[in-house]
């Protein structure tokens, strides 16, 4: 259950994330708005949408040693590709979702009908504005089908992009530096019929590359007029005999942000 109030900025004419992302001195401006007499709603009584409106979602991969190891275990002839990309100057970055397909807090994430080995990937999300400036952070779930990904590297888009494969929320945390974000922990827990079937954690400090490096490659020869969200890779991988089932409840907690919770559905 989320606690606290939310402020309705639409009374000030602010009803799009795209415009908010471009504000100079966003934190000070939000603090000012918080002092004004704007309409407020109890967080527990509203339905949170995805934090994005027009921003594409991209994802970095193999940014943690744990991810490299897992990818190499699941794959056969493509194993060395993961080894190489972990060390290479250019990171792995792939397209993940259009904004309208992003699953918000509380809605169902998907596992594919034609996949047998499915996992959540709990990831810190960087929210960048149109100039590539890091404005905030959110929590993301890069749902993945490991059997499809492991069969052939060229199947990566099918393992990663399908209905309900990207969750994000519950909101965007602003005003934290990269140094602060690197002190945060990421934890995931999965409940099946109320019983804990997996729990794992990592630290943002384990991401091999700097946020500037990841954002810099994403923005090479590519513009995002409304800003963009970038998942930064997973450092938590369940054991190889684990797969998600319909009805599982996934909770991802990032210490500096909050919790993202979603149930699993077949798509
Ligand atoms: O190349 C496979 C995807 C890796 C990924 O999504 C991750 O490391 O988080
Ligand atoms: Mg991932």
XYZ file of C-alpha atoms and ligand atoms in Angstrom:
277
model
C 0.000 0.000 0.000
C 1.377 3.391 -0.988
C 1.275 6.109 1.613
C 1.101 9.899 1.277
C -0.508 12.525 -0.949
C -0.067 13.404 -4.576
C -0.266 16.926 -5.908
C -2.398 17.642 -8.978
C -0.138 19.799 -11.165
C -2.714 20.041 -13.956
C -4.194 23.002 -12.082
C -0.925 24.790 -12.999
C -1.204 23.652 -16.614
C 1.364 20.869 -16.187
C -0.162 17.656 -17.461
C 2.652 16.044 -19.447
C 5.887 14.469 -18.322
C 7.517 15.646 -21.564
C 7.236 19.321 -20.543
C 8.219 18.673 -16.917
C 11.416 16.915 -18.016
C 12.600 20.064 -19.798
C 12.240 22.402 -16.751
C 15.453 24.076 -15.592
C 15.849 23.551 -11.831
C 13.094 20.943 -11.744
C 13.530 20.060 -8.065
C 13.268 23.695 -6.917
C 10.244 24.226 -9.169
C 8.517 21.125 -7.785
C 9.278 22.260 -4.230
C 7.690 25.622 -5.036
C 4.619 23.949 -6.460
C 4.380 21.807 -3.328
C 4.055 25.007 -1.222
C 1.068 26.171 -3.251
C -2.519 25.339 -2.573
C -2.937 22.774 -5.355
C -5.484 19.957 -5.272
C -4.177 16.882 -3.428
C -5.260 13.245 -3.567
C -4.520 10.329 -1.263
C -2.006 8.067 -3.014
C -3.866 5.000 -1.766
C -7.036 6.180 -3.517
C -5.712 6.809 -7.020
C -4.780 4.453 -9.831
C -1.179 5.144 -10.801
C -0.482 5.138 -14.522
C 2.906 4.397 -16.021
C 5.229 7.338 -15.331
C 5.825 7.830 -19.072
C 3.688 9.548 -21.683
C 5.629 9.939 -24.948
C 9.018 8.471 -24.035
C 10.340 5.347 -25.754
C 11.889 2.726 -23.477
C 15.369 1.386 -24.245
C 17.426 -1.058 -22.223
C 21.084 -1.748 -21.570
C 22.149 -5.358 -21.124
C 25.042 -7.283 -19.594
C 25.992 -4.350 -17.387
C 26.414 -6.547 -14.284
C 28.801 -9.498 -13.991
C 25.834 -11.616 -12.790
C 23.965 -10.935 -16.026
C 26.953 -11.856 -18.181
C 27.315 -15.190 -16.309
C 23.580 -16.002 -16.640
C 23.514 -15.213 -20.358
C 26.574 -17.376 -20.997
C 24.983 -20.283 -19.090
C 21.718 -20.145 -21.031
C 23.249 -19.906 -24.474
C 25.286 -22.212 -26.632
C 27.095 -20.767 -29.656
C 26.283 -17.142 -28.713
C 27.892 -17.331 -25.258
C 31.057 -15.486 -26.276
C 29.009 -12.530 -27.518
C 28.018 -11.763 -23.920
C 31.586 -12.148 -22.725
C 32.766 -9.721 -25.377
C 30.068 -7.100 -24.885
C 30.698 -6.970 -21.138
C 34.286 -5.864 -21.839
C 33.743 -3.892 -25.062
C 33.723 -0.077 -25.124
C 30.253 -0.072 -26.760
C 27.493 -1.383 -24.424
C 24.591 -3.578 -25.456
C 21.539 -1.318 -25.849
C 18.267 -2.520 -27.286
C 14.774 -1.162 -27.887
C 12.311 -2.374 -25.245
C 8.913 -0.677 -25.478
C 6.783 2.100 -26.829
C 5.404 4.178 -23.925
C 1.772 3.172 -24.404
C 2.646 -0.505 -23.822
C 4.435 0.075 -20.505
C 2.655 -1.713 -17.646
C 2.082 0.493 -14.577
C 2.221 -0.385 -10.898
C -0.432 -2.974 -10.036
C -1.251 -4.164 -13.574
C -0.239 -7.555 -14.953
C 3.092 -8.264 -16.622
C 3.227 -10.995 -19.255
C 4.880 -14.308 -19.951
C 4.741 -15.544 -23.523
C 2.593 -18.570 -24.418
C 5.428 -19.978 -26.508
C 8.155 -19.616 -23.864
C 9.079 -22.106 -21.152
C 11.632 -20.186 -19.095
C 10.545 -16.730 -17.998
C 12.036 -14.352 -15.467
C 11.628 -10.788 -14.243
C 14.623 -8.466 -14.577
C 14.563 -5.828 -11.819
C 16.325 -2.734 -13.116
C 17.019 0.874 -12.241
C 15.596 3.157 -14.954
C 17.235 6.428 -15.988
C 14.816 9.125 -17.142
C 16.534 11.476 -19.593
C 15.171 14.658 -21.155
C 15.447 15.659 -24.824
C 18.972 17.017 -24.213
C 20.061 13.727 -22.668
C 20.217 15.171 -19.155
C 19.495 12.726 -16.359
C 16.344 14.067 -14.709
C 15.229 11.170 -12.534
C 14.975 7.468 -11.838
C 12.254 4.851 -11.796
C 11.935 1.113 -11.234
C 11.681 -1.154 -14.263
C 10.981 -4.804 -14.975
C 12.557 -6.054 -18.223
C 10.508 -9.272 -18.439
C 12.456 -11.853 -20.451
C 12.084 -15.328 -21.938
C 15.411 -16.995 -21.296
C 14.795 -20.068 -23.471
C 14.093 -17.912 -26.536
C 17.024 -15.590 -25.810
C 19.334 -18.572 -25.168
C 18.388 -20.457 -28.321
C 19.817 -17.811 -30.611
C 21.008 -14.255 -29.987
C 19.027 -13.108 -33.025
C 15.834 -13.977 -31.139
C 16.520 -11.303 -28.530
C 13.703 -8.970 -29.697
C 11.202 -11.840 -29.351
C 12.524 -12.722 -25.895
C 12.255 -9.108 -24.781
C 9.440 -7.387 -26.677
C 5.905 -8.712 -26.448
C 2.669 -7.617 -24.752
C 3.154 -6.608 -21.096
C 6.906 -7.295 -21.152
C 7.910 -3.951 -19.644
C 6.674 -2.626 -16.310
C 7.657 0.708 -14.817
C 6.749 2.756 -11.769
C 5.440 3.585 -9.295
C 6.793 7.076 -10.063
C 9.933 9.027 -10.983
C 12.376 10.039 -8.254
C 14.046 13.368 -9.036
C 16.962 15.200 -7.493
C 19.383 12.321 -6.836
C 22.913 12.332 -8.228
C 24.518 9.263 -9.776
C 26.729 8.984 -6.675
C 23.610 8.803 -4.494
C 21.858 6.337 -6.828
C 24.906 4.083 -6.637
C 24.309 3.633 -2.881
C 20.830 2.175 -3.534
C 19.968 -1.520 -3.334
C 17.693 -3.385 -5.730
C 15.654 -6.259 -4.335
C 13.181 -8.573 -5.995
C 10.808 -11.018 -4.396
C 8.363 -13.401 -6.008
C 5.343 -14.824 -4.186
C 3.435 -17.861 -5.446
C 0.061 -18.407 -3.764
C 1.371 -16.273 -0.923
C 4.627 -18.226 -0.483
C 8.031 -16.758 -1.174
C 9.587 -18.678 -4.096
C 12.480 -16.339 -4.895
C 14.232 -13.418 -3.298
C 17.394 -11.761 -4.577
C 19.188 -8.474 -4.342
C 22.026 -6.437 -5.734
C 23.394 -2.934 -5.499
C 23.323 -0.200 -8.144
C 27.068 0.183 -7.433
C 27.588 -3.126 -9.290
C 26.656 -1.587 -12.672
C 29.905 -1.707 -14.627
C 29.364 1.416 -16.716
C 28.640 5.005 -15.674
C 25.193 6.441 -16.370
C 26.805 9.037 -18.678
C 28.430 6.268 -20.679
C 25.130 4.387 -21.126
C 23.155 7.542 -21.944
C 25.936 8.754 -24.248
C 25.747 5.621 -26.408
C 21.931 5.705 -26.469
C 21.980 9.288 -27.741
C 24.641 8.717 -30.416
C 23.096 9.655 -33.759
C 19.648 9.431 -32.205
C 17.348 12.139 -30.805
C 14.437 11.776 -28.418
C 12.288 14.922 -28.651
C 10.187 13.911 -25.622
C 13.014 12.393 -23.588
C 13.607 8.675 -23.101
C 13.702 5.976 -20.408
C 16.730 3.685 -20.209
C 16.724 0.462 -18.181
C 20.229 -0.138 -16.860
C 20.398 -3.946 -16.844
C 19.791 -6.648 -14.289
C 22.076 -7.856 -11.515
C 19.594 -10.341 -10.055
C 18.935 -13.609 -11.855
C 16.924 -16.450 -10.260
C 18.497 -19.934 -10.309
C 18.400 -21.713 -13.667
C 15.614 -24.087 -12.583
C 13.291 -21.181 -11.781
C 10.570 -19.968 -14.120
C 7.650 -17.618 -13.480
C 4.108 -18.976 -13.352
C 0.740 -17.324 -13.983
C -0.461 -15.651 -10.764
C 3.032 -15.042 -9.315
C 3.407 -11.642 -7.657
C 6.658 -9.806 -8.370
C 7.790 -6.974 -6.099
C 10.851 -4.956 -7.043
C 12.161 -2.533 -4.427
C 14.841 0.085 -5.033
C 15.880 1.700 -1.781
C 15.949 5.305 -3.057
C 12.692 5.064 -4.979
C 10.028 2.671 -3.668
C 8.370 -0.543 -4.819
C 6.909 -1.778 -8.086
C 4.460 -4.660 -7.796
C 2.866 -6.664 -10.609
C 1.157 -10.009 -11.041
C 2.043 -12.406 -13.864
C -0.361 -13.269 -16.686
C 0.056 -15.325 -19.861
C -0.046 -13.348 -23.104
O 21.408 -9.656 -24.050
C 20.613 -9.979 -23.242
C 19.845 -9.071 -22.387
C 20.531 -8.666 -21.162
C 19.683 -7.881 -20.239
O 18.549 -7.552 -20.489
C 20.243 -7.507 -18.937
O 21.425 -7.757 -18.661
O 19.506 -6.923 -18.151
Mg 17.510 -6.595 -18.772
